Amino acid sequence: MAAPGTTGDEGGRQPGPTENIDSILTEERRFEPPASFSAGAHVKSLAEYQALRDAAERDPVAFWAGLARDELHWHRPFTSAFDDSRAPYYAWFGDGLLNVSFNCLDRHLAKNADKTAILFEGEPGDTRRISYAELHRRVCRFANALKMRGIGLGDRVIIYMPMVPEAVVAMLACARIGAIHSVVFGGFSSGSLRNRIEDASARTVITADGGHRGGKVIELKAACDTALSEGCKSVETVFVLRRAGNHVRMQHGRDLWWDEAESNLADECEPVWVDGEHPLFLLYTSGSTGKPKGIQHASAGYLVVVAATMKWVFDIRDSDIFWCTADIGWVTGHSYVAYGPLACGATVLMYEGAPTVPDAGRFWSICARHHVTIFYTAPTAIRALMKLGESFPARYDLSSLRLLGTVGEPINPEAWMWFHRVIGHERCPIVDTWWQTETGAIMIAPLPGAITTKPGSCTRPLPGIDADIVDANGHSIADFAQGGELVIRKPWPSMLRAVWGDDRRYRDTYWGKFDGRCYIAGDTAHRDHDGYFWILGRSDDVLKVSGHRLGTMEIESALVAHPRVAEAAVVGKPDETKGESIFAFVVPRGARPTGDAAGTLSAELRAWVAQQIGPIAKPDHIRYADSLPKTRSGKIMRRLLRDIARGEAITQDTSTLENEEIVRQLQGEP
Ligand code: WT7
């Protein structure tokens, strides 16, 4: 059965929602906010939540404008809060002037200069505490270094760095001078880096010699050299942070060591006041086509909602040690490692490495040693650590924790319960937060002092967020058992503003389907009789592998770029730990390999995809066939391939296949 709300043809992903609905409809457990938590929370009760929602519904623009005035420092106040004259290219707070780095740093100095802004732990075990005063100095100095190399308002800067405080310094330094940063995840290959540099026409790359991850040194500068050797003519300067101490090549005139570039520069740098709509950053993410899209966020609207959600969802307080485990290369790292916590003057913990170095107790050891109070991570990490048993968390004192959170993919009730019992000691509320690179900030999540949680549900939309579930005609689905397309009906300040360089793709992808009447998230979901949202999965050709978003087309393009591959089709296969694993069906050039030859080619193709995109995109399974199953109109029958990958009985009509033998090959029969 095709998911309601999807087209029902062979193109969409159709996660087959019925199976999920059955399992979650039987989920009867409820967890009320602990009274002691509610008492001290920013939003203390369902009634307070409802009052905020009502206010936002009565007058959304006034609601957001009020927050924008309360949450941010304005150099010049805005007079126009919202402009929909160019819908769906909406604008918020467009004529106000502000600076994001000023909001994250300077305004805290009077009261909190000595407060720790970033508490850092490297994978090898080194630790650092950086106060707000020091972070301010470091951002100013580095902003001055960028200026020395001619970087200014509107220039694009690529940041390709390990999870170290300097990654945040680099982001804020860009924001200080109005440059637009685009962080590229350090796990992406030189090829992915090059594509992003070229798409953004970046003038500068900020990188490091290397970073520590999984007991190895990830050679970022070397990858950067490879990317720059094959194009990227726009790049004039490469800043290189010394982190791992590995040997790197420095190109005279182009490459500068970070420390040398900023030596002798001033500790002060006047912020450049930009208008509310000035682009703060681009972040590339996968979509249904082969080419990642540069999601563009605006300065003011983005910061308002990340700051508000720090209070609503994370209930942030002055005394908290907030730890979000996401890498700075993903939107979660932008919103809840860098901008959200710093906008609130909070202390944020940053960890450089893998969760299993030196052993599976690392996360819990960090929580215990640094007295982490709020811990935010991905379901995939929870499931992986859950598999390794309770003895690791049992070794550490986790009593400082008061709130837990998850993001990136649906969390199965079993993992939720484990998180609740073994990590939260049945004391900490869990916030399951639904949002996307495009939404900038959390959209659907419980307010921990106000909303009763249910394992596996992200519960209810935040104040001001008009989320709905609709059928193929865009009509709201009333029947709670029926799944549909997740949409947001009204614009909100932290929404994406554009796909970099592709206005059409922005309009078509996000507003195309229902005559521009609502934002289309690309997820399927359903709602229960309490109005709680349950996310079922993607409705497009996007996979969520360990919480990371990967386009099937992107992986297919990488595969067909290999000389031994004629054709390839990639689908997702449910995976207990990773959520989805990557299953590739490959039509080789020349004879179809079997036995050892197939094993050898598969190893080569996996390494190839790792090199083309990054290790996260490596297919977990590869199967060879003489051709791929196609419809009469020539479309690959993805649904059939999904059934085969799952080892499920084929319910589809395969009579149109030119060669039925192919199905047996695809099923892996010799
Ligand atoms: C996609 C967005 C938002 C930060 C990390 C991912 C899935 C995200 C949840 C959740 C179920 C979730 C959706 C969404 N997703 N959070 N709590 N429950 N699914 O950002 O890479 O832009 O991916 O992640 O499918 O569309 P992203």
PDB file of C-alpha atoms and ligand atoms in Angstrom, residues 285 331-332 406-410 432-438 458 521 523 535 538 544 547 549, ligand 1:
ATOM      1  CA  THR A 285      21.761  18.797   2.815  1.00  0.00           C
ATOM      2  CA  VAL A 331      22.157  21.702  11.646  1.00  0.00           C
ATOM      3  CA  THR A 332      21.817  20.305  15.158  1.00  0.00           C
ATOM      4  CA  THR A 406      16.682  13.038  21.061  1.00  0.00           C
ATOM      5  CA  VAL A 407      16.721  14.171  17.446  1.00  0.00           C
ATOM      6  CA  GLY A 408      17.299  13.103  13.882  1.00  0.00           C
ATOM      7  CA  GLU A 409      15.059  10.094  13.353  1.00  0.00           C
ATOM      8  CA  PRO A 410      12.155   8.347  15.004  1.00  0.00           C
ATOM      9  CA  ASP A 432      11.886  13.904  21.353  1.00  0.00           C
ATOM     10  CA  THR A 433      12.434  16.839  19.030  1.00  0.00           C
ATOM     11  CA  TRP A 434      11.272  16.885  15.428  1.00  0.00           C
ATOM     12  CA  TRP A 435      12.782  19.406  13.060  1.00  0.00           C
ATOM     13  CA  GLN A 436      14.961  19.683   9.974  1.00  0.00           C
ATOM     14  CA  THR A 437      17.889  21.532   8.447  1.00  0.00           C
ATOM     15  CA  GLU A 438      15.247  23.625   6.704  1.00  0.00           C
ATOM     16  CA  CYS A 458       7.492  13.974  19.415  1.00  0.00           C
ATOM     17  CA  ALA A 521       8.429  18.772   5.203  1.00  0.00           C
ATOM     18  CA  ASP A 523       7.982  13.382   6.088  1.00  0.00           C
ATOM     19  CA  ILE A 535       6.698  10.631  12.623  1.00  0.00           C
ATOM     20  CA  ARG A 538      10.500  10.285   4.816  1.00  0.00           C
ATOM     21  CA  LYS A 544      18.072   8.524   7.407  1.00  0.00           C
ATOM     22  CA  GLY A 547      20.280  10.116  11.811  1.00  0.00           C
ATOM     23  CA  ARG A 549      20.326  12.506   5.748  1.00  0.00           C
TER      24      ARG A 549
HETATM   25  C1  WT7 B   1      14.751  14.752   8.978  1.00  0.00           C
HETATM   26  C2  WT7 B   1      15.548  16.010   8.954  1.00  0.00           C
HETATM   27  C3  WT7 B   1      16.828  18.217  12.772  1.00  0.00           C
HETATM   28  C4  WT7 B   1      18.138  17.880  13.134  1.00  0.00           C
HETATM   29  C5  WT7 B   1      18.709  16.599  12.652  1.00  0.00           C
HETATM   30  C6  WT7 B   1      18.227  16.113  11.339  1.00  0.00           C
HETATM   31  C7  WT7 B   1      14.024  13.228  10.594  1.00  0.00           C
HETATM   32  C8  WT7 B   1      14.398  14.599  12.668  1.00  0.00           C
HETATM   33  C9  WT7 B   1      13.125  13.570  14.100  1.00  0.00           C
HETATM   34  C10 WT7 B   1      12.373  13.061  15.198  1.00  0.00           C
HETATM   35  C11 WT7 B   1      11.473  11.451  13.752  1.00  0.00           C
HETATM   36  C12 WT7 B   1      12.996  12.930  12.851  1.00  0.00           C
HETATM   37  C13 WT7 B   1      12.865  13.606   9.701  1.00  0.00           C
HETATM   38  C14 WT7 B   1      13.283  14.966   9.163  1.00  0.00           C
HETATM   39  N1  WT7 B   1      13.802  13.589  11.986  1.00  0.00           N
HETATM   40  N2  WT7 B   1      14.002  14.590  13.946  1.00  0.00           N
HETATM   41  N3  WT7 B   1      12.450  13.600  16.420  1.00  0.00           N
HETATM   42  N4  WT7 B   1      11.556  12.006  14.969  1.00  0.00           N
HETATM   43  N5  WT7 B   1      12.169  11.869  12.683  1.00  0.00           N
HETATM   44  O1  WT7 B   1      18.151  17.122  10.371  1.00  0.00           O
HETATM   45  O2  WT7 B   1      19.314  16.067   8.462  1.00  0.00           O
HETATM   46  O3  WT7 B   1      17.695  17.960   8.115  1.00  0.00           O
HETATM   47  O4  WT7 B   1      16.903  15.674   8.755  1.00  0.00           O
HETATM   48  O5  WT7 B   1      15.139  13.953  10.090  1.00  0.00           O
HETATM   49  O6  WT7 B   1      12.764  12.683   8.667  1.00  0.00           O
HETATM   50  O7  WT7 B   1      12.665  15.314   7.960  1.00  0.00           O
HETATM   51  P1  WT7 B   1      18.067  16.746   8.861  1.00  0.00           P
END
